[in-house]
XYZ file of C-alpha atoms in Angstrom:
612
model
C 13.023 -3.023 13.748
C 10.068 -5.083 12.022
C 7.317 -3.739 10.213
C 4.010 -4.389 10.523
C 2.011 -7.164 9.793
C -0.887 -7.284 11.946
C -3.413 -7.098 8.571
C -0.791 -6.076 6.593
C -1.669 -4.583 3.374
C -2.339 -7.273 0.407
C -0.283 -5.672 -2.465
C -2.586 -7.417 -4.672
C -5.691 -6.304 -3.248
C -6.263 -2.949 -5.376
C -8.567 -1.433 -7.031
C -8.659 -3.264 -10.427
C -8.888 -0.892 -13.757
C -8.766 -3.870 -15.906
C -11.156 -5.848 -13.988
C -14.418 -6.915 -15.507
C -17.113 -4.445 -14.501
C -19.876 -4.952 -12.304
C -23.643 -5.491 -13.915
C -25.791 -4.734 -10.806
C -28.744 -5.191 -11.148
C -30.240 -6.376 -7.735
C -33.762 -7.550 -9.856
C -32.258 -10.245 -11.884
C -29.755 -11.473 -9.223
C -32.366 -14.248 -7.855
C -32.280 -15.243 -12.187
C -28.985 -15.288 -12.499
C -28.001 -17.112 -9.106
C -30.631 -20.186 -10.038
C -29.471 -20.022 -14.046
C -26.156 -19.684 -13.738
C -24.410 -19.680 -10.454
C -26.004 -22.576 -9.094
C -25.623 -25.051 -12.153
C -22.068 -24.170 -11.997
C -21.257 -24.473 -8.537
C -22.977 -28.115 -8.797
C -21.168 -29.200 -11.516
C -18.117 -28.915 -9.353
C -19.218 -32.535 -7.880
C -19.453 -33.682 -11.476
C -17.457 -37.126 -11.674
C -16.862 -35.719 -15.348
C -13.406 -34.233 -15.468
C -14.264 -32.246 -18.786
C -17.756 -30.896 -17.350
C -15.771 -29.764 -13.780
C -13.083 -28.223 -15.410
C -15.249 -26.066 -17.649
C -17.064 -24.711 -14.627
C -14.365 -24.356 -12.541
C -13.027 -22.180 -15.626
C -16.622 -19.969 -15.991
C -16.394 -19.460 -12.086
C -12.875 -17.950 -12.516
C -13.632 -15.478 -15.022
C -17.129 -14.787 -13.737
C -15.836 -13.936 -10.175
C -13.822 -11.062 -11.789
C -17.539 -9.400 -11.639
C -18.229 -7.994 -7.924
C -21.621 -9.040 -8.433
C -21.159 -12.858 -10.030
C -18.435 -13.173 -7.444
C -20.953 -11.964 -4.431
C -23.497 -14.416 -5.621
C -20.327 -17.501 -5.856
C -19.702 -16.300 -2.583
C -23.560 -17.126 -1.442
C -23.447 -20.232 -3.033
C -20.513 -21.416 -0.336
C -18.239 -21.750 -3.516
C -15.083 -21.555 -1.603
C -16.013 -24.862 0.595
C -17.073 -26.421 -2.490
C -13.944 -26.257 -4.502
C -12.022 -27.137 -1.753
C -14.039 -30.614 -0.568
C -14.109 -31.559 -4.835
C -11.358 -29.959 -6.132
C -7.964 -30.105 -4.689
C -7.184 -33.453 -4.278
C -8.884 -34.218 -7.900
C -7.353 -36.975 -9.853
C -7.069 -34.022 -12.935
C -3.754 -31.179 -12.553
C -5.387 -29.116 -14.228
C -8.430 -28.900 -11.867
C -6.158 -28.602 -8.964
C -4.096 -25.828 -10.328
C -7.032 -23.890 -11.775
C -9.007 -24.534 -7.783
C -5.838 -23.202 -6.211
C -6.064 -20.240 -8.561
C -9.240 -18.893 -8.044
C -9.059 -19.177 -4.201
C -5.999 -17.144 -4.358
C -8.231 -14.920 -6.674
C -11.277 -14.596 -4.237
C -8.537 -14.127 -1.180
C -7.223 -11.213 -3.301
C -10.632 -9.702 -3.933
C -12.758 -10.185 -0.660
C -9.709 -10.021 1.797
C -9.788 -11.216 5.399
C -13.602 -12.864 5.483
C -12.156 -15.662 2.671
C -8.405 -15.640 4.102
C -9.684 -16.599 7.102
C -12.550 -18.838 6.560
C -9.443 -21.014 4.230
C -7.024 -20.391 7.019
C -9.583 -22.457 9.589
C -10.783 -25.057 7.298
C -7.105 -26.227 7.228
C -6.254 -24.843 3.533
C -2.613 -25.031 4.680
C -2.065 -28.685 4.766
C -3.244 -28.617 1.214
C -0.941 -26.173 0.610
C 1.949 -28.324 1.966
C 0.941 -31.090 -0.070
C 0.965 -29.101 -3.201
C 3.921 -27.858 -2.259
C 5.753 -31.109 -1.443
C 4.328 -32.711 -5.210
C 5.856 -29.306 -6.694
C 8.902 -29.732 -5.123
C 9.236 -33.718 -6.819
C 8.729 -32.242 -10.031
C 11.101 -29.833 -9.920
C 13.509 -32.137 -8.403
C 12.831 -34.578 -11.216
C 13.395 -32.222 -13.817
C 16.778 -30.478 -12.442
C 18.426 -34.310 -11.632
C 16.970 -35.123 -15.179
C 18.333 -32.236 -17.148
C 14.849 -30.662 -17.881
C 13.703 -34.181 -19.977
C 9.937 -33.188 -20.079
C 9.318 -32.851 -23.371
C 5.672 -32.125 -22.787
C 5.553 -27.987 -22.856
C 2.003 -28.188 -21.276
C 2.739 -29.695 -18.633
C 5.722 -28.006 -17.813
C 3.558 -24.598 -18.269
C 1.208 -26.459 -15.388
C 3.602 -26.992 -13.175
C 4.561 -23.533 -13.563
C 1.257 -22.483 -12.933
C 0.759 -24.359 -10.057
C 3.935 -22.980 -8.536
C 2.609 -19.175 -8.855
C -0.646 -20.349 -7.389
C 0.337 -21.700 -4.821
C 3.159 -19.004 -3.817
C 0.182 -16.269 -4.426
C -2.024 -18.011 -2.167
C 0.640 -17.654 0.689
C 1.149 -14.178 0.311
C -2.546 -13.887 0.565
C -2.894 -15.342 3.347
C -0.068 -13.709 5.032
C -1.607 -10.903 4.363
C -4.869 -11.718 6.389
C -4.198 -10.839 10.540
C -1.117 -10.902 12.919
C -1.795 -14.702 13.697
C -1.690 -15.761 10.061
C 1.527 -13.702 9.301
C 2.860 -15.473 12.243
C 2.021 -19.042 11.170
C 2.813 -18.710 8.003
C 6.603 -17.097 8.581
C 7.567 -19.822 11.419
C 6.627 -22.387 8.293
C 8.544 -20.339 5.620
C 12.115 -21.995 5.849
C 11.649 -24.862 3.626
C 9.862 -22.578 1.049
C 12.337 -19.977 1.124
C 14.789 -22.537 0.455
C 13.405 -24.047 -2.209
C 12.201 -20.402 -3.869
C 15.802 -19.886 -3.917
C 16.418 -22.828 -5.606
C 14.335 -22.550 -8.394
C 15.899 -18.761 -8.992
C 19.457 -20.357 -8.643
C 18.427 -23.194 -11.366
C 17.048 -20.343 -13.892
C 19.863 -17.862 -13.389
C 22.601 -20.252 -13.905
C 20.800 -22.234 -17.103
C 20.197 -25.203 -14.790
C 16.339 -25.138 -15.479
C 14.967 -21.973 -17.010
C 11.002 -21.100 -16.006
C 8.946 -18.907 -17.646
C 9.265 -15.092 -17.285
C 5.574 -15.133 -15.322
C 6.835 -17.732 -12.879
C 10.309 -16.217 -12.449
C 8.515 -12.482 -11.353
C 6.029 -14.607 -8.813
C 9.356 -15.723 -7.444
C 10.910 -12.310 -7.265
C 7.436 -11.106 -5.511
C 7.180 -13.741 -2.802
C 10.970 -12.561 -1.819
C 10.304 -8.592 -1.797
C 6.569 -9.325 0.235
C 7.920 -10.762 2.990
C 11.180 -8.570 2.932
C 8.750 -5.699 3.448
C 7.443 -7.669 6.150
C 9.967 -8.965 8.081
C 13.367 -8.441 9.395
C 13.898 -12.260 10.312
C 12.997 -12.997 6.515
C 15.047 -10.865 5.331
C 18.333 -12.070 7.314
C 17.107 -15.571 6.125
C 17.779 -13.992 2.298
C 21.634 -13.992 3.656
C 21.808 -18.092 3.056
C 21.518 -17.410 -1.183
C 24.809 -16.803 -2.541
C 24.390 -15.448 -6.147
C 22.724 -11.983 -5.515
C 24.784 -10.381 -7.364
C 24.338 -12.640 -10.268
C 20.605 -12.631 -10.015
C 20.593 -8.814 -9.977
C 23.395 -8.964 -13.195
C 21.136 -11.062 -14.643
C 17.449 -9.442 -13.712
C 19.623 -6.205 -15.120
C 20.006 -7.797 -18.692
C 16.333 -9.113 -18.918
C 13.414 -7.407 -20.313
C 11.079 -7.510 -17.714
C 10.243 -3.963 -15.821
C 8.748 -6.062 -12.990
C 11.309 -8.278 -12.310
C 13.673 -5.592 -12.065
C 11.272 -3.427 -9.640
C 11.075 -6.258 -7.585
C 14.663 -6.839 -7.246
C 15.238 -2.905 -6.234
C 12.837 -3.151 -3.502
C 14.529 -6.289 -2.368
C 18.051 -4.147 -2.221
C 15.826 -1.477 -0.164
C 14.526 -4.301 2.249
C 18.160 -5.767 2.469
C 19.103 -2.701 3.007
C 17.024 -1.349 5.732
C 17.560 -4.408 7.786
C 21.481 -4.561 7.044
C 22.674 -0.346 7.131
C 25.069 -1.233 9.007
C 27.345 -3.224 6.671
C 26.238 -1.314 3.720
C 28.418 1.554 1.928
C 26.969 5.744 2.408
C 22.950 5.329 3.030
C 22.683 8.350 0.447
C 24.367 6.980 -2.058
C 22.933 3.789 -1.757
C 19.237 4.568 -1.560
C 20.049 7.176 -4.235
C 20.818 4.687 -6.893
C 17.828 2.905 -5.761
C 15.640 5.575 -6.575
C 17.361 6.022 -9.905
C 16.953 2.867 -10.639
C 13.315 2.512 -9.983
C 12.755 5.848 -12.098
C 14.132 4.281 -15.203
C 12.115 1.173 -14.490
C 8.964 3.111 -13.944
C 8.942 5.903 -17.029
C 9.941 2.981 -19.312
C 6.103 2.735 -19.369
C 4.358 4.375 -21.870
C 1.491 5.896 -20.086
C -0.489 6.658 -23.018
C -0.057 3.255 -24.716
C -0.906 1.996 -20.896
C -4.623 3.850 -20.844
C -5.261 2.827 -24.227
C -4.421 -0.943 -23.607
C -6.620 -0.300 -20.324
C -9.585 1.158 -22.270
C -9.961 -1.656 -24.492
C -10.072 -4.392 -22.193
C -12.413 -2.260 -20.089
C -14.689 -1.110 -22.566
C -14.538 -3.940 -25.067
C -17.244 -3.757 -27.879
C -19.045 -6.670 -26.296
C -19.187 -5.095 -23.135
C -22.521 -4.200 -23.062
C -24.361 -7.474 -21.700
C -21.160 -9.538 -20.987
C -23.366 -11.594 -18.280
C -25.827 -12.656 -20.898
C -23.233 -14.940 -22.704
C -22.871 -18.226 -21.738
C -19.508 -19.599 -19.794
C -17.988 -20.615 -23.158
C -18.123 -17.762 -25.124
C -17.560 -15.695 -22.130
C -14.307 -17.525 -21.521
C -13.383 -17.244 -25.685
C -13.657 -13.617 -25.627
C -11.149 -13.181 -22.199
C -8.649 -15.297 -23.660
C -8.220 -13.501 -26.804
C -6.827 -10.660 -24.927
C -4.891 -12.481 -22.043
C -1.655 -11.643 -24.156
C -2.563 -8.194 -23.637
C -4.285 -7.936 -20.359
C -1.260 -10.309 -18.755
C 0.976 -7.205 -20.166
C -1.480 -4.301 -18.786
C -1.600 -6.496 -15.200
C 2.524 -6.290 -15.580
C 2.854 -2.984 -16.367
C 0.836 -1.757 -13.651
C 2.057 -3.674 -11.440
C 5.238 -2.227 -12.043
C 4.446 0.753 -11.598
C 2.621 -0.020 -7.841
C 5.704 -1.618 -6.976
C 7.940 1.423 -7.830
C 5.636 3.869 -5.960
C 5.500 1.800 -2.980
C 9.407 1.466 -2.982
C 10.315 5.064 -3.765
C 7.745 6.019 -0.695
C 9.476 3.713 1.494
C 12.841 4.879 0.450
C 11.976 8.741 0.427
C 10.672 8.484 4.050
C 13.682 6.241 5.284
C 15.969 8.681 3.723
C 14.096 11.897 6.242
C 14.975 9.760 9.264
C 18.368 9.512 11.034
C 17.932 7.373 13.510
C 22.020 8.388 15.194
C 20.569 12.334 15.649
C 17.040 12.382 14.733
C 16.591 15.969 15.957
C 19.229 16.841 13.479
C 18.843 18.337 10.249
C 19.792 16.183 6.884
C 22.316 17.235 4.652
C 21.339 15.930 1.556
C 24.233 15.385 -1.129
C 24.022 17.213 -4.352
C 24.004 13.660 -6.104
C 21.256 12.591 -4.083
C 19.600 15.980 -4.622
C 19.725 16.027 -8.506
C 18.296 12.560 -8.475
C 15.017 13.623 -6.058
C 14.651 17.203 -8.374
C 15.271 16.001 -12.019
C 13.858 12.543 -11.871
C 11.632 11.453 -8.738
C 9.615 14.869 -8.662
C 9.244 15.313 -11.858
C 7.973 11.487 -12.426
C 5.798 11.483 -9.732
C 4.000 15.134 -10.638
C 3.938 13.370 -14.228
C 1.890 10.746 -12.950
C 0.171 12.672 -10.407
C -1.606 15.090 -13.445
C -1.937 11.969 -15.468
C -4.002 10.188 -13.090
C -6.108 13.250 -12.472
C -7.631 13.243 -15.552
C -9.468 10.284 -15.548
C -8.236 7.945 -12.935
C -7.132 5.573 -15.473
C -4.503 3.668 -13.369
C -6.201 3.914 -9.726
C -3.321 4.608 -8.099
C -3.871 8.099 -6.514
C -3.834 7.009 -2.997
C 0.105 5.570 -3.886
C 1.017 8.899 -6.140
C -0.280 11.479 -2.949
C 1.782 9.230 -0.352
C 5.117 9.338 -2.604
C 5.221 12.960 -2.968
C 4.159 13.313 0.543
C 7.342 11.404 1.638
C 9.005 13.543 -0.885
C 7.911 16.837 0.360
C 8.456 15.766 4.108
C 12.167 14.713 3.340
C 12.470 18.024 1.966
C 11.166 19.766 4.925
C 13.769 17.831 6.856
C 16.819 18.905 5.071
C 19.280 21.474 6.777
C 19.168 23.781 3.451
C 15.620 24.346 1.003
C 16.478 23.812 -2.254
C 15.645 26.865 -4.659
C 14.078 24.664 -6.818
C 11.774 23.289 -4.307
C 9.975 26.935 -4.287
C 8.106 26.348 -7.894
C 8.030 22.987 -7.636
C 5.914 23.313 -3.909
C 3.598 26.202 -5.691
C 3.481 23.950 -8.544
C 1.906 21.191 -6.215
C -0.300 23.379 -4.631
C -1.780 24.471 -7.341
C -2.440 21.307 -8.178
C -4.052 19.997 -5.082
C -6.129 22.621 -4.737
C -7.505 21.664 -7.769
C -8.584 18.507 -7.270
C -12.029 17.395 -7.338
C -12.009 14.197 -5.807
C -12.820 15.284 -2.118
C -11.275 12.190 -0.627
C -7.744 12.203 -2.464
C -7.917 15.918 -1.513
C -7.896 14.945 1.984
C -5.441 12.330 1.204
C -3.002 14.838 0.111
C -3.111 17.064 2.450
C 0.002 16.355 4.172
C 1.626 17.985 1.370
C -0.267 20.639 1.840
C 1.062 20.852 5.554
C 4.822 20.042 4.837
C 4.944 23.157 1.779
C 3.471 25.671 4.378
C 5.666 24.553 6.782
C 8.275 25.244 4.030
C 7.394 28.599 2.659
C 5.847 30.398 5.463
C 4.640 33.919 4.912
C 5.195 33.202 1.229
C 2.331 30.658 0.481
C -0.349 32.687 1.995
C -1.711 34.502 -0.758
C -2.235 31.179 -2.412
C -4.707 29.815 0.565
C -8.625 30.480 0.117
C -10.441 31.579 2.683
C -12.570 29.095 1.663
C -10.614 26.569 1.836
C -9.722 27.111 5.795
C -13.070 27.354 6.432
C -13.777 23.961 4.604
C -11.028 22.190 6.702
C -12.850 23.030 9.870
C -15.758 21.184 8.376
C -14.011 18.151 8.455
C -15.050 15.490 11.050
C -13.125 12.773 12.811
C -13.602 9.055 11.867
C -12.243 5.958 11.836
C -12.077 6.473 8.228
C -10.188 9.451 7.839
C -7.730 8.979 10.860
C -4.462 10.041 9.114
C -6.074 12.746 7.154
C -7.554 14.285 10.154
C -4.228 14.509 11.574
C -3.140 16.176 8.433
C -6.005 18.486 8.591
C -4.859 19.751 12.281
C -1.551 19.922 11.062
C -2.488 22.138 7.929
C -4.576 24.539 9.971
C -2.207 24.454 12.993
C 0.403 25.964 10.383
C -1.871 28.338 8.523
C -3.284 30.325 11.886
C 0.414 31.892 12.721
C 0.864 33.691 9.674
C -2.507 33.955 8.110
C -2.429 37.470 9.105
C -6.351 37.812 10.131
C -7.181 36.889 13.892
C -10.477 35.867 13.242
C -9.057 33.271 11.049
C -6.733 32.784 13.576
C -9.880 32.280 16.490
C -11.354 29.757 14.023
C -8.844 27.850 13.679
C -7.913 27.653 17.857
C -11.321 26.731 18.242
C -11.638 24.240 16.009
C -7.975 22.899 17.704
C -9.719 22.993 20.997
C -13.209 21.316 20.157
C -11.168 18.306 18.109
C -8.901 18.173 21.815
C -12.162 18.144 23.366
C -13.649 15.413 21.400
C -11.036 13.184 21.643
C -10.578 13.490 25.371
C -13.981 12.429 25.810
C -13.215 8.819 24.141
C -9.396 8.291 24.661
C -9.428 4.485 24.072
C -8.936 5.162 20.239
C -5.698 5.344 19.647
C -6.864 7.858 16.977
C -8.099 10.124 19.694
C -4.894 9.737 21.146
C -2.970 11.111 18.121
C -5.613 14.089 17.592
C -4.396 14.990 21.436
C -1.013 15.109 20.568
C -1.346 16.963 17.427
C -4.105 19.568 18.677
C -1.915 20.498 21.880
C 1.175 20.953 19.468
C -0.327 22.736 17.475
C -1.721 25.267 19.918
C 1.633 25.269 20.939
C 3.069 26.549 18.229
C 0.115 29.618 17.346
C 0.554 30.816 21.692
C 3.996 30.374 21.950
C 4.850 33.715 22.058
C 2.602 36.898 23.543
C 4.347 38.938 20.932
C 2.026 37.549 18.266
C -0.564 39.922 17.087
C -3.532 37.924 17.979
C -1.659 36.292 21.334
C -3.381 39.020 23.463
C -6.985 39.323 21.542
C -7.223 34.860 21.232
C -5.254 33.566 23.929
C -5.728 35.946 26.722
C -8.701 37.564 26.347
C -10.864 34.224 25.825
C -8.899 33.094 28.753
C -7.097 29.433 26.829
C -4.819 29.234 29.787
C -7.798 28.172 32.026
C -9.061 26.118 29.416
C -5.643 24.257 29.058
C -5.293 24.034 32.524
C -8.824 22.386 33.316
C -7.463 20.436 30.624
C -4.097 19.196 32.129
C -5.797 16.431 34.869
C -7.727 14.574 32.016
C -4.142 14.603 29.620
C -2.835 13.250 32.654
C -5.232 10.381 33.295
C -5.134 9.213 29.629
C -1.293 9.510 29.601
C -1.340 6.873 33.319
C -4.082 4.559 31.248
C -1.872 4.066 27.712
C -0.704 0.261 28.307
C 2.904 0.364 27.679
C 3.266 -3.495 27.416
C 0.652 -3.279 24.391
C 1.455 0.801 23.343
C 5.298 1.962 24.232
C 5.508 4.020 21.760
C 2.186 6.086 22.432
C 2.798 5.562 26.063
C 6.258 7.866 25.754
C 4.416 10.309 23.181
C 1.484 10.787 25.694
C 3.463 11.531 28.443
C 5.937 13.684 26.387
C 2.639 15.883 25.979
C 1.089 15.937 29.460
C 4.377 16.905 30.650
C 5.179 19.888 27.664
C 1.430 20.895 28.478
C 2.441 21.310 32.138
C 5.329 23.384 31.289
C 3.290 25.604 28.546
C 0.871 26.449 30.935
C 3.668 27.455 33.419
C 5.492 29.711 30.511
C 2.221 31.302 29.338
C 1.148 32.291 33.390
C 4.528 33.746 33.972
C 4.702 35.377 30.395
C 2.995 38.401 31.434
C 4.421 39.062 34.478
């Protein structure tokens, strides 16, 4: 039952609205690499501890710019700060180094993960980790004695550095994930310890370190079902979650939600009614989420953005660069919260939604969802999630469309799998198509059309009106990528639905075609396992237009441009790509190929006999 991890999504690695903007400007990059980027990388071998701390410092902030940060990159910063800077005699070098690799990991992804990963950046890490642990150690024997706040506030630091930096690299391939969870014992353990010392008063961190904490916990309880029966060794859940309730902080308390969900999903068994459970998880989250003022949010996000001095930002030097960042990190540190809160809460409530549309006792079986459960999903997740969806439309502000469509997708699906459709859900799905159709963004448009697909499966007859011609013939325009492989499959889906009761059998023609020359193209390179999906969802789908000659358009489409031959010239080749799947490395597929060469053998059969 364990998720995956082979180059598991960074949660961290998003598009950034509050992220300094990139100057390109390709002419002066050869200027600015020999003025500024090079000066700065070599005063990182400066035996001055002032001089290499302020350029360690005005490499941070610059490589919040794509650009500075691709020129940093050229310069072989990440080797440099760690051969100068990580065993420094200064903390404060070390904690700022270990910060901005975490920072480039987050922002260039697997090329920097992995190029740390080999040059040993773990044994660093497990020294850091072992001189955190002696401080901490000191200061809970000692009754918290350090009476010096800044370096208490650097040891702090350098704990949600450090932890960062894991998750980042975790994040990287299969074989990091791997390393880094069979070495995760003895930083689990003391994780938990430092959460047990600040929930029961026995040595109280600061808010920012006690939500890095809370992260590291949920990441890998997305991750992994061995982490998360590891969790089962700390005792005081239900205080921590008591006392995560009482707090302030909307991201603390998001965290701990999705760490019930993980628990959850791993434990089922010896939890109470999965309704009720994941229902007051999704309640929960809601009243996390819209505590966030959305307009207050943008406006807070438009100022850092577009300060006044935003102009030339690049043409100040490091100092005053680094002055006018700092006067807003009260502000930006809240904006980076607040987001992240609301990421978190979409990425649990998707999880939940589409955990809650699967019963894995009688998964043919229709759900019966509760009215409890029911008021919760139609008078607070929907309506949040449309609220967001229309406020994200207008101007992208939080960059978090991708997250919005794939909530309400999960939403719409669960929906689609309950015994009974709500009445509500009739407005509410012409309400969201409406909406999609509107968009202008042609990309989230193809993101979201698995909504699309799950409301026509809904309504039926009824949604027709409401589909463009247009619009059909602009899905048939789409082409098949590694890019676009889920929204391709949502694309055959959508049409595959649309063709039975369009009511026009040219439309209908169109559509089969375009069904048969996607089943064409994929058979001809099977070794995606793209091309394998597009298969299964192109033969289904003809399937479900043919599979009755009662049909208006069975005789003039199916018949008279003879499909059965087609299908059966086609049966051989589904049957050599089923025998080639790899079950060691692809059981699943493996089953869900050979489930379709064998229902393709017996639709063939039913359609020859079906005149008769």
């Amino acid at each position: 039952m364990g998720k995956l991890k082979k180059g598991r999504k960074n949660q961290k690695a998003r598009l950034n609205p509050i992220a300094s903007k990139s100057q390109q400007d390709l002419k002066k990059d050869e200027s600015t690499r020999t003025s500024k980027i090079q000066p700065l990388v070599n005063k990182l071998h400066s035996t001055t501890p002032n001089e290499k701390s302020m350029a360690l410092g005005a490499i941070t902030i610059l490589s919040e710019d794509a650009r500075m940060r691709s020129l940093l990159l050229k310069e072989k910063v990440v080797s440099v700060v760690m051969q100068t800077c990580l065993n420094d005699s200064n903390d404060e070098i070390i904690v700022e180094a270990y910060g901005l690799l975490r920072n480039l990991g987050i922002e260039e992804g697997y090329d920097v993960t992995k190029y740390l990963w080999r040059q040993g950046i773990w044994t660093s890490i497990e020294s850091a980790l072992n001189k955190i642990d002696e401080s901490f150690k000191f200061l809970l024997e000692k009754g918290n004695v350090e009476k010096d706040k800044s370096k208490l506030q650097l040891l702090y630091d350098f704990t949600e550095n450090i932890l960062s930096l894991i998750l980042v690299l975790a994040s990287g391939d299969e074989s990091m994930y791997d390393s880094v969870l069979s070495k995760i014992d003895p930083i689990l353990d003391f994780v938990l310890k430092i959460i047990d010392g600040h929930i029961n008063r026995g040595l109280r961190v600061t808010n920012k370190l006690f939500d890095a904490l809370l992260e590291f916990i949920y990441e890998f309880s997305t991750e992994s079902v061995e982490f998360v029966e590891k969790l089962e060794r700390f005792e005081h859940w239900d205080k921590l979650i008591s006392f995560v309730n009482e707090s302030t902080s909307s991201l603390a308390k998001v965290y701990v939600e999705g760490i019930k969900f993980n628990n959850y999903e791993v434990l089922e068994s010896i939890h109470a009614n999965k309704q009720v459970v994941l229902g007051e998880i999704l309640h929960n989250v809601f009243a996390i989420v819209t505590s966030t003022d959305l307009q207050k949010l943008q406006e807070r996000i438009e100022s850092i953005a577009h300060p006044n001095n935003a102009n030339e930002p690049i043409k100040k030097d490091a100092n005053t660069l680094e002055k006018d960042l700092s006067g807003g990190n009260e502000t930006k540190a809240e904006t980076k919260r607040d987001l992240s809160t609301i990421e978190i809460g979409l990425s649990i409530i998707t999880a939940v939604l589409e955990y809650l549309s699967i019963s894995e006792d009688a998964p043919e079986k229709a759900l019966n969802l509760s009215g409890t459960l029911q008021t919760v999903l139609f008078e607070q997740i929907e309506p949040m999630l449309v609220q967001l969806f229309k406020f994200e439309l207008k101007a992208n502000i939080l960059q978090l469309g991708e997250q919005i469509v794939g909530a309400i997708n999960n939403f719409s699906w669960l929906i689609l799998s309950s015994e009974h459709l709500p009445v509500s859900w009739f407005e509410k799905s012409l309400q969201l198509w409406d909406i999609i159709l509107s968009i202008q963004d042609e990309n989230l448009q193809l993101e979201s059309l698995g909504i699309l697909w799950a409301i026509v499966k809904s309504l039926g007859p009824q949604i027709v009106d409401k589909i463009p011609p247009e619009f059909i013939s602009r899905l048939q325009q789409v082409q098949a990528n590694n890019g676009n492989a889920n929204a391709f499959l949502n694309v055959i889906g959508l049409l595959g639905s649309i063709a039975p009761i369009v009511n026009n059998i040219e439309i209908t023609f169109e559509i089969s075609q375009f069904l048969i020359n996607s089943l064409k193209a994929a058979c001809h390179e099977p070794q995606s396992a793209r091309n394998l999906e597009v298969i299964i969802e192109s033969l289904n789908a003809i399937y479900d237009i043919f599979g009755d000659k009662d049909f208006d358009y069975d005789y003039p489409i199916f018949v008279q441009h003879n499909y059965l031959t087609l299908l059966r010239d086609f049966e051989p080749r589904i049957k050599e790509i089923y025998k080639r799947v790899d079950k060691s490395k692809q059981p699943h597929m493996k089953v869900k190929m050979e489930e379709t060469w064998i229902n393709l053998d017996r639709f063939i059969q039913y359609k020859a006999s079906e005149r008769e």
